[in-house]
Amino acid sequence: QVQLVESGGGLVHPGGSLTLSCTASGSLFRDHHMGWFRDVQGERRQLVAAIAMGGSALYNGPVKGRFFLSKDHTQNKVFLQMNDLNPDDTGTYYCNSGGNYYYTSYKPGDAWGRGTQVTVSE
């Protein structure tokens, strides 16, 4: 059974950057599509970005051009580089694996991490 652990969250000022990491055990990222989601206060969990097994990636509208995904197969990690952060990016970020990757969307699988908190504030 795959286990996912997120890390890298924290408090950052508007305009700042953070890099989130998702580490998998029990499975290999290269064998699965994966995605990042976030829980923002008062809203449903929303897709942030997803990356396919082959390496192609998609990004939700508000983060396009600011967030970037990458994978390190040797460490079995996926990274979410987040730049030019603003208060609307505040939330708990979750890693997901094993879902279905489509050209413009990602349907999550059953494997979730526990999340990491990102707070963007002065």
JSON list of N, CA and C in Angstrom, two decimals, residues 51-116:
[
{"chain": "A", "resi": 51, "resn": "ILE", "atom": "N", "xyz": [0.87, 15.57, -12.55]},
{"chain": "A", "resi": 51, "resn": "ILE", "atom": "CA", "xyz": [1.93, 15.17, -13.46]},
{"chain": "A", "resi": 51, "resn": "ILE", "atom": "C", "xyz": [1.70, 13.71, -13.84]},
{"chain": "A", "resi": 52, "resn": "ALA", "atom": "N", "xyz": [1.82, 13.43, -15.12]},
{"chain": "A", "resi": 52, "resn": "ALA", "atom": "CA", "xyz": [1.58, 12.08, -15.62]},
{"chain": "A", "resi": 52, "resn": "ALA", "atom": "C", "xyz": [2.85, 11.23, -15.50]},
{"chain": "A", "resi": 53, "resn": "MET", "atom": "N", "xyz": [2.67, 9.92, -15.64]},
{"chain": "A", "resi": 53, "resn": "MET", "atom": "CA", "xyz": [3.82, 9.02, -15.60]},
{"chain": "A", "resi": 53, "resn": "MET", "atom": "C", "xyz": [4.88, 9.43, -16.61]},
{"chain": "A", "resi": 54, "resn": "GLY", "atom": "N", "xyz": [4.41, 9.86, -17.77]},
{"chain": "A", "resi": 54, "resn": "GLY", "atom": "CA", "xyz": [5.35, 10.22, -18.82]},
{"chain": "A", "resi": 54, "resn": "GLY", "atom": "C", "xyz": [6.01, 11.57, -18.63]},
{"chain": "A", "resi": 55, "resn": "GLY", "atom": "N", "xyz": [5.53, 12.34, -17.65]},
{"chain": "A", "resi": 55, "resn": "GLY", "atom": "CA", "xyz": [6.18, 13.61, -17.33]},
{"chain": "A", "resi": 55, "resn": "GLY", "atom": "C", "xyz": [5.41, 14.85, -17.74]},
{"chain": "A", "resi": 56, "resn": "SER", "atom": "N", "xyz": [4.36, 14.69, -18.53]},
{"chain": "A", "resi": 56, "resn": "SER", "atom": "CA", "xyz": [3.58, 15.88, -18.88]},
{"chain": "A", "resi": 56, "resn": "SER", "atom": "C", "xyz": [2.83, 16.35, -17.66]},
{"chain": "A", "resi": 57, "resn": "ALA", "atom": "N", "xyz": [2.57, 17.64, -17.61]},
{"chain": "A", "resi": 57, "resn": "ALA", "atom": "CA", "xyz": [1.96, 18.24, -16.42]},
{"chain": "A", "resi": 57, "resn": "ALA", "atom": "C", "xyz": [0.83, 19.19, -16.80]},
{"chain": "A", "resi": 58, "resn": "LEU", "atom": "N", "xyz": [-0.08, 19.35, -15.87]},
{"chain": "A", "resi": 58, "resn": "LEU", "atom": "CA", "xyz": [-1.14, 20.33, -16.05]},
{"chain": "A", "resi": 58, "resn": "LEU", "atom": "C", "xyz": [-1.26, 21.15, -14.77]},
{"chain": "A", "resi": 59, "resn": "TYR", "atom": "N", "xyz": [-1.75, 22.37, -14.91]},
{"chain": "A", "resi": 59, "resn": "TYR", "atom": "CA", "xyz": [-1.84, 23.29, -13.78]},
{"chain": "A", "resi": 59, "resn": "TYR", "atom": "C", "xyz": [-3.20, 23.96, -13.80]},
{"chain": "A", "resi": 60, "resn": "ASN", "atom": "N", "xyz": [-3.76, 24.10, -12.60]},
{"chain": "A", "resi": 60, "resn": "ASN", "atom": "CA", "xyz": [-5.03, 24.79, -12.49]},
{"chain": "A", "resi": 60, "resn": "ASN", "atom": "C", "xyz": [-4.82, 26.27, -12.81]},
{"chain": "A", "resi": 61, "resn": "GLY", "atom": "N", "xyz": [-5.86, 26.91, -13.33]},
{"chain": "A", "resi": 61, "resn": "GLY", "atom": "CA", "xyz": [-5.74, 28.27, -13.82]},
{"chain": "A", "resi": 61, "resn": "GLY", "atom": "C", "xyz": [-5.01, 29.25, -12.92]},
{"chain": "A", "resi": 62, "resn": "PRO", "atom": "N", "xyz": [-5.40, 29.40, -11.67]},
{"chain": "A", "resi": 62, "resn": "PRO", "atom": "CA", "xyz": [-4.78, 30.43, -10.81]},
{"chain": "A", "resi": 62, "resn": "PRO", "atom": "C", "xyz": [-3.29, 30.24, -10.54]},
{"chain": "A", "resi": 63, "resn": "VAL", "atom": "N", "xyz": [-2.78, 29.03, -10.77]},
{"chain": "A", "resi": 63, "resn": "VAL", "atom": "CA", "xyz": [-1.37, 28.81, -10.46]},
{"chain": "A", "resi": 63, "resn": "VAL", "atom": "C", "xyz": [-0.50, 28.72, -11.70]},
{"chain": "A", "resi": 64, "resn": "LYS", "atom": "N", "xyz": [-1.10, 28.76, -12.86]},
{"chain": "A", "resi": 64, "resn": "LYS", "atom": "CA", "xyz": [-0.33, 28.66, -14.10]},
{"chain": "A", "resi": 64, "resn": "LYS", "atom": "C", "xyz": [0.71, 29.76, -14.18]},
{"chain": "A", "resi": 65, "resn": "GLY", "atom": "N", "xyz": [1.90, 29.36, -14.54]},
{"chain": "A", "resi": 65, "resn": "GLY", "atom": "CA", "xyz": [2.98, 30.32, -14.66]},
{"chain": "A", "resi": 65, "resn": "GLY", "atom": "C", "xyz": [3.68, 30.64, -13.34]},
{"chain": "A", "resi": 66, "resn": "ARG", "atom": "N", "xyz": [3.11, 30.17, -12.23]},
{"chain": "A", "resi": 66, "resn": "ARG", "atom": "CA", "xyz": [3.73, 30.42, -10.92]},
{"chain": "A", "resi": 66, "resn": "ARG", "atom": "C", "xyz": [4.19, 29.13, -10.24]},
{"chain": "A", "resi": 67, "resn": "PHE", "atom": "N", "xyz": [3.46, 28.06, -10.47]},
{"chain": "A", "resi": 67, "resn": "PHE", "atom": "CA", "xyz": [3.77, 26.77, -9.83]},
{"chain": "A", "resi": 67, "resn": "PHE", "atom": "C", "xyz": [4.35, 25.83, -10.90]},
{"chain": "A", "resi": 68, "resn": "PHE", "atom": "N", "xyz": [5.28, 24.98, -10.45]},
{"chain": "A", "resi": 68, "resn": "PHE", "atom": "CA", "xyz": [5.92, 24.05, -11.39]},
{"chain": "A", "resi": 68, "resn": "PHE", "atom": "C", "xyz": [6.16, 22.71, -10.70]},
{"chain": "A", "resi": 69, "resn": "LEU", "atom": "N", "xyz": [5.84, 21.65, -11.41]},
{"chain": "A", "resi": 69, "resn": "LEU", "atom": "CA", "xyz": [6.03, 20.30, -10.91]},
{"chain": "A", "resi": 69, "resn": "LEU", "atom": "C", "xyz": [7.31, 19.70, -11.46]},
{"chain": "A", "resi": 70, "resn": "SER", "atom": "N", "xyz": [7.92, 18.84, -10.63]},
{"chain": "A", "resi": 70, "resn": "SER", "atom": "CA", "xyz": [9.05, 18.05, -11.11]},
{"chain": "A", "resi": 70, "resn": "SER", "atom": "C", "xyz": [9.10, 16.76, -10.31]},
{"chain": "A", "resi": 71, "resn": "LYS", "atom": "N", "xyz": [9.80, 15.78, -10.86]},
{"chain": "A", "resi": 71, "resn": "LYS", "atom": "CA", "xyz": [9.90, 14.46, -10.21]},
{"chain": "A", "resi": 71, "resn": "LYS", "atom": "C", "xyz": [11.37, 14.08, -10.10]},
{"chain": "A", "resi": 72, "resn": "ASP", "atom": "N", "xyz": [11.66, 13.36, -9.03]},
{"chain": "A", "resi": 72, "resn": "ASP", "atom": "CA", "xyz": [12.98, 12.77, -8.86]},
{"chain": "A", "resi": 72, "resn": "ASP", "atom": "C", "xyz": [12.77, 11.29, -8.61]},
{"chain": "A", "resi": 73, "resn": "HIS", "atom": "N", "xyz": [12.97, 10.49, -9.64]},
{"chain": "A", "resi": 73, "resn": "HIS", "atom": "CA", "xyz": [12.69, 9.07, -9.50]},
{"chain": "A", "resi": 73, "resn": "HIS", "atom": "C", "xyz": [13.67, 8.38, -8.57]},
{"chain": "A", "resi": 74, "resn": "THR", "atom": "N", "xyz": [14.87, 8.89, -8.47]},
{"chain": "A", "resi": 74, "resn": "THR", "atom": "CA", "xyz": [15.86, 8.24, -7.60]},
{"chain": "A", "resi": 74, "resn": "THR", "atom": "C", "xyz": [15.46, 8.36, -6.13]},
{"chain": "A", "resi": 75, "resn": "GLN", "atom": "N", "xyz": [14.80, 9.47, -5.80]},
{"chain": "A", "resi": 75, "resn": "GLN", "atom": "CA", "xyz": [14.34, 9.67, -4.42]},
{"chain": "A", "resi": 75, "resn": "GLN", "atom": "C", "xyz": [12.87, 9.31, -4.25]},
{"chain": "A", "resi": 76, "resn": "ASN", "atom": "N", "xyz": [12.21, 8.98, -5.35]},
{"chain": "A", "resi": 76, "resn": "ASN", "atom": "CA", "xyz": [10.78, 8.72, -5.34]},
{"chain": "A", "resi": 76, "resn": "ASN", "atom": "C", "xyz": [10.00, 9.90, -4.76]},
{"chain": "A", "resi": 77, "resn": "LYS", "atom": "N", "xyz": [10.35, 11.08, -5.24]},
{"chain": "A", "resi": 77, "resn": "LYS", "atom": "CA", "xyz": [9.73, 12.31, -4.76]},
{"chain": "A", "resi": 77, "resn": "LYS", "atom": "C", "xyz": [9.17, 13.11, -5.92]},
{"chain": "A", "resi": 78, "resn": "VAL", "atom": "N", "xyz": [8.13, 13.86, -5.60]},
{"chain": "A", "resi": 78, "resn": "VAL", "atom": "CA", "xyz": [7.58, 14.84, -6.52]},
{"chain": "A", "resi": 78, "resn": "VAL", "atom": "C", "xyz": [7.63, 16.19, -5.82]},
{"chain": "A", "resi": 79, "resn": "PHE", "atom": "N", "xyz": [8.02, 17.21, -6.56]},
{"chain": "A", "resi": 79, "resn": "PHE", "atom": "CA", "xyz": [8.18, 18.55, -6.00]},
{"chain": "A", "resi": 79, "resn": "PHE", "atom": "C", "xyz": [7.18, 19.51, -6.64]},
{"chain": "A", "resi": 80, "resn": "LEU", "atom": "N", "xyz": [6.67, 20.41, -5.82]},
{"chain": "A", "resi": 80, "resn": "LEU", "atom": "CA", "xyz": [5.83, 21.48, -6.31]},
{"chain": "A", "resi": 80, "resn": "LEU", "atom": "C", "xyz": [6.51, 22.80, -5.95]},
{"chain": "A", "resi": 81, "resn": "GLN", "atom": "N", "xyz": [7.12, 23.42, -6.94]},
{"chain": "A", "resi": 81, "resn": "GLN", "atom": "CA", "xyz": [7.75, 24.71, -6.75]},
{"chain": "A", "resi": 81, "resn": "GLN", "atom": "C", "xyz": [6.68, 25.78, -6.88]},
{"chain": "A", "resi": 82, "resn": "MET", "atom": "N", "xyz": [6.52, 26.59, -5.85]},
{"chain": "A", "resi": 82, "resn": "MET", "atom": "CA", "xyz": [5.48, 27.62, -5.83]},
{"chain": "A", "resi": 82, "resn": "MET", "atom": "C", "xyz": [6.14, 28.99, -5.73]},
{"chain": "A", "resi": 83, "resn": "ASN", "atom": "N", "xyz": [5.91, 29.82, -6.72]},
{"chain": "A", "resi": 83, "resn": "ASN", "atom": "CA", "xyz": [6.50, 31.15, -6.78]},
{"chain": "A", "resi": 83, "resn": "ASN", "atom": "C", "xyz": [5.43, 32.22, -6.74]},
{"chain": "A", "resi": 84, "resn": "ASP", "atom": "N", "xyz": [5.86, 33.42, -6.39]},
{"chain": "A", "resi": 84, "resn": "ASP", "atom": "CA", "xyz": [4.96, 34.57, -6.38]},
{"chain": "A", "resi": 84, "resn": "ASP", "atom": "C", "xyz": [3.67, 34.25, -5.63]},
{"chain": "A", "resi": 85, "resn": "LEU", "atom": "N", "xyz": [3.83, 33.73, -4.45]},
{"chain": "A", "resi": 85, "resn": "LEU", "atom": "CA", "xyz": [2.68, 33.31, -3.66]},
{"chain": "A", "resi": 85, "resn": "LEU", "atom": "C", "xyz": [1.86, 34.52, -3.20]},
{"chain": "A", "resi": 86, "resn": "ASN", "atom": "N", "xyz": [0.55, 34.31, -3.09]},
{"chain": "A", "resi": 86, "resn": "ASN", "atom": "CA", "xyz": [-0.34, 35.35, -2.60]},
{"chain": "A", "resi": 86, "resn": "ASN", "atom": "C", "xyz": [-1.27, 34.75, -1.55]},
{"chain": "A", "resi": 87, "resn": "PRO", "atom": "N", "xyz": [-1.98, 35.57, -0.81]},
{"chain": "A", "resi": 87, "resn": "PRO", "atom": "CA", "xyz": [-2.83, 35.04, 0.28]},
{"chain": "A", "resi": 87, "resn": "PRO", "atom": "C", "xyz": [-3.87, 34.02, -0.19]},
{"chain": "A", "resi": 88, "resn": "ASP", "atom": "N", "xyz": [-4.29, 34.10, -1.45]},
{"chain": "A", "resi": 88, "resn": "ASP", "atom": "CA", "xyz": [-5.25, 33.12, -1.96]},
{"chain": "A", "resi": 88, "resn": "ASP", "atom": "C", "xyz": [-4.67, 31.72, -2.06]},
{"chain": "A", "resi": 89, "resn": "ASP", "atom": "N", "xyz": [-3.36, 31.61, -2.00]},
{"chain": "A", "resi": 89, "resn": "ASP", "atom": "CA", "xyz": [-2.70, 30.30, -2.04]},
{"chain": "A", "resi": 89, "resn": "ASP", "atom": "C", "xyz": [-2.66, 29.63, -0.66]},
{"chain": "A", "resi": 90, "resn": "THR", "atom": "N", "xyz": [-3.09, 30.34, 0.36]},
{"chain": "A", "resi": 90, "resn": "THR", "atom": "CA", "xyz": [-3.09, 29.78, 1.71]},
{"chain": "A", "resi": 90, "resn": "THR", "atom": "C", "xyz": [-4.02, 28.58, 1.79]},
{"chain": "A", "resi": 91, "resn": "GLY", "atom": "N", "xyz": [-3.53, 27.51, 2.39]},
{"chain": "A", "resi": 91, "resn": "GLY", "atom": "CA", "xyz": [-4.34, 26.32, 2.54]},
{"chain": "A", "resi": 91, "resn": "GLY", "atom": "C", "xyz": [-3.49, 25.13, 2.92]},
{"chain": "A", "resi": 92, "resn": "THR", "atom": "N", "xyz": [-4.16, 23.98, 3.04]},
{"chain": "A", "resi": 92, "resn": "THR", "atom": "CA", "xyz": [-3.45, 22.74, 3.28]},
{"chain": "A", "resi": 92, "resn": "THR", "atom": "C", "xyz": [-3.29, 22.01, 1.97]},
{"chain": "A", "resi": 93, "resn": "TYR", "atom": "N", "xyz": [-2.07, 21.65, 1.66]},
{"chain": "A", "resi": 93, "resn": "TYR", "atom": "CA", "xyz": [-1.74, 21.04, 0.38]},
{"chain": "A", "resi": 93, "resn": "TYR", "atom": "C", "xyz": [-1.55, 19.53, 0.56]},
{"chain": "A", "resi": 94, "resn": "TYR", "atom": "N", "xyz": [-2.19, 18.78, -0.32]},
{"chain": "A", "resi": 94, "resn": "TYR", "atom": "CA", "xyz": [-2.17, 17.33, -0.24]},
{"chain": "A", "resi": 94, "resn": "TYR", "atom": "C", "xyz": [-1.60, 16.72, -1.51]},
{"chain": "A", "resi": 95, "resn": "CYS", "atom": "N", "xyz": [-0.86, 15.67, -1.33]},
{"chain": "A", "resi": 95, "resn": "CYS", "atom": "CA", "xyz": [-0.33, 14.88, -2.42]},
{"chain": "A", "resi": 95, "resn": "CYS", "atom": "C", "xyz": [-1.27, 13.70, -2.65]},
{"chain": "A", "resi": 96, "resn": "ASN", "atom": "N", "xyz": [-1.45, 13.35, -3.91]},
{"chain": "A", "resi": 96, "resn": "ASN", "atom": "CA", "xyz": [-2.30, 12.22, -4.26]},
{"chain": "A", "resi": 96, "resn": "ASN", "atom": "C", "xyz": [-1.62, 11.40, -5.34]},
{"chain": "A", "resi": 97, "resn": "SER", "atom": "N", "xyz": [-1.82, 10.11, -5.30]},
{"chain": "A", "resi": 97, "resn": "SER", "atom": "CA", "xyz": [-1.19, 9.23, -6.28]},
{"chain": "A", "resi": 97, "resn": "SER", "atom": "C", "xyz": [-2.16, 8.19, -6.79]},
{"chain": "A", "resi": 98, "resn": "GLY", "atom": "N", "xyz": [-1.91, 7.74, -8.01]},
{"chain": "A", "resi": 98, "resn": "GLY", "atom": "CA", "xyz": [-2.69, 6.63, -8.55]},
{"chain": "A", "resi": 98, "resn": "GLY", "atom": "C", "xyz": [-3.98, 7.02, -9.21]},
{"chain": "A", "resi": 99, "resn": "GLY", "atom": "N", "xyz": [-4.17, 8.30, -9.48]},
{"chain": "A", "resi": 99, "resn": "GLY", "atom": "CA", "xyz": [-5.39, 8.73, -10.13]},
{"chain": "A", "resi": 99, "resn": "GLY", "atom": "C", "xyz": [-5.33, 8.62, -11.64]},
{"chain": "A", "resi": 100, "resn": "ASN", "atom": "N", "xyz": [-6.32, 9.19, -12.28]},
{"chain": "A", "resi": 100, "resn": "ASN", "atom": "CA", "xyz": [-6.43, 9.18, -13.73]},
{"chain": "A", "resi": 100, "resn": "ASN", "atom": "C", "xyz": [-6.06, 10.55, -14.28]},
{"chain": "A", "resi": 101, "resn": "TYR", "atom": "N", "xyz": [-5.09, 10.55, -15.15]},
{"chain": "A", "resi": 101, "resn": "TYR", "atom": "CA", "xyz": [-4.60, 11.81, -15.72]},
{"chain": "A", "resi": 101, "resn": "TYR", "atom": "C", "xyz": [-5.22, 12.01, -17.10]},
{"chain": "A", "resi": 102, "resn": "TYR", "atom": "N", "xyz": [-5.83, 13.16, -17.27]},
{"chain": "A", "resi": 102, "resn": "TYR", "atom": "CA", "xyz": [-6.40, 13.54, -18.55]},
{"chain": "A", "resi": 102, "resn": "TYR", "atom": "C", "xyz": [-5.69, 14.78, -19.04]},
{"chain": "A", "resi": 103, "resn": "TYR", "atom": "N", "xyz": [-5.96, 15.14, -20.25]},
{"chain": "A", "resi": 103, "resn": "TYR", "atom": "CA", "xyz": [-5.24, 16.26, -20.85]},
{"chain": "A", "resi": 103, "resn": "TYR", "atom": "C", "xyz": [-5.42, 17.55, -20.05]},
{"chain": "A", "resi": 104, "resn": "THR", "atom": "N", "xyz": [-6.63, 17.75, -19.52]},
{"chain": "A", "resi": 104, "resn": "THR", "atom": "CA", "xyz": [-6.90, 19.00, -18.81]},
{"chain": "A", "resi": 104, "resn": "THR", "atom": "C", "xyz": [-7.35, 18.80, -17.37]},
{"chain": "A", "resi": 105, "resn": "SER", "atom": "N", "xyz": [-7.30, 17.58, -16.90]},
{"chain": "A", "resi": 105, "resn": "SER", "atom": "CA", "xyz": [-7.74, 17.36, -15.52]},
{"chain": "A", "resi": 105, "resn": "SER", "atom": "C", "xyz": [-7.11, 16.10, -14.96]},
{"chain": "A", "resi": 106, "resn": "TYR", "atom": "N", "xyz": [-7.27, 15.94, -13.68]},
{"chain": "A", "resi": 106, "resn": "TYR", "atom": "CA", "xyz": [-6.75, 14.77, -12.97]},
{"chain": "A", "resi": 106, "resn": "TYR", "atom": "C", "xyz": [-7.78, 14.33, -11.96]},
{"chain": "A", "resi": 107, "resn": "LYS", "atom": "N", "xyz": [-8.20, 13.06, -12.06]},
{"chain": "A", "resi": 107, "resn": "LYS", "atom": "CA", "xyz": [-9.14, 12.51, -11.09]},
{"chain": "A", "resi": 107, "resn": "LYS", "atom": "C", "xyz": [-8.33, 11.76, -10.05]},
{"chain": "A", "resi": 108, "resn": "PRO", "atom": "N", "xyz": [-8.44, 12.14, -8.78]},
{"chain": "A", "resi": 108, "resn": "PRO", "atom": "CA", "xyz": [-7.56, 11.56, -7.77]},
{"chain": "A", "resi": 108, "resn": "PRO", "atom": "C", "xyz": [-7.80, 10.08, -7.53]},
{"chain": "A", "resi": 109, "resn": "GLY", "atom": "N", "xyz": [-6.71, 9.41, -7.14]},
{"chain": "A", "resi": 109, "resn": "GLY", "atom": "CA", "xyz": [-6.80, 8.03, -6.70]},
{"chain": "A", "resi": 109, "resn": "GLY", "atom": "C", "xyz": [-7.05, 7.97, -5.21]},
{"chain": "A", "resi": 110, "resn": "ASP", "atom": "N", "xyz": [-6.88, 6.80, -4.64]},
{"chain": "A", "resi": 110, "resn": "ASP", "atom": "CA", "xyz": [-7.21, 6.59, -3.24]},
{"chain": "A", "resi": 110, "resn": "ASP", "atom": "C", "xyz": [-6.08, 6.97, -2.28]},
{"chain": "A", "resi": 111, "resn": "ALA", "atom": "N", "xyz": [-4.89, 7.14, -2.78]},
{"chain": "A", "resi": 111, "resn": "ALA", "atom": "CA", "xyz": [-3.75, 7.40, -1.90]},
{"chain": "A", "resi": 111, "resn": "ALA", "atom": "C", "xyz": [-3.57, 8.89, -1.66]},
{"chain": "A", "resi": 112, "resn": "TRP", "atom": "N", "xyz": [-3.66, 9.27, -0.40]},
{"chain": "A", "resi": 112, "resn": "TRP", "atom": "CA", "xyz": [-3.50, 10.68, -0.01]},
{"chain": "A", "resi": 112, "resn": "TRP", "atom": "C", "xyz": [-2.47, 10.77, 1.11]},
{"chain": "A", "resi": 113, "resn": "GLY", "atom": "N", "xyz": [-1.74, 11.89, 1.12]},
{"chain": "A", "resi": 113, "resn": "GLY", "atom": "CA", "xyz": [-0.92, 12.20, 2.26]},
{"chain": "A", "resi": 113, "resn": "GLY", "atom": "C", "xyz": [-1.74, 12.93, 3.30]},
{"chain": "A", "resi": 114, "resn": "ARG", "atom": "N", "xyz": [-1.08, 13.32, 4.41]},
{"chain": "A", "resi": 114, "resn": "ARG", "atom": "CA", "xyz": [-1.80, 14.02, 5.48]},
{"chain": "A", "resi": 114, "resn": "ARG", "atom": "C", "xyz": [-1.83, 15.52, 5.29]},
{"chain": "A", "resi": 115, "resn": "GLY", "atom": "N", "xyz": [-1.07, 16.01, 4.35]},
{"chain": "A", "resi": 115, "resn": "GLY", "atom": "CA", "xyz": [-1.12, 17.42, 4.04]},
{"chain": "A", "resi": 115, "resn": "GLY", "atom": "C", "xyz": [-0.03, 18.23, 4.72]},
{"chain": "A", "resi": 116, "resn": "THR", "atom": "N", "xyz": [0.26, 19.37, 4.13]},
{"chain": "A", "resi": 116, "resn": "THR", "atom": "CA", "xyz": [1.21, 20.32, 4.70]},
{"chain": "A", "resi": 116, "resn": "THR", "atom": "C", "xyz": [0.60, 21.71, 4.56]}
]
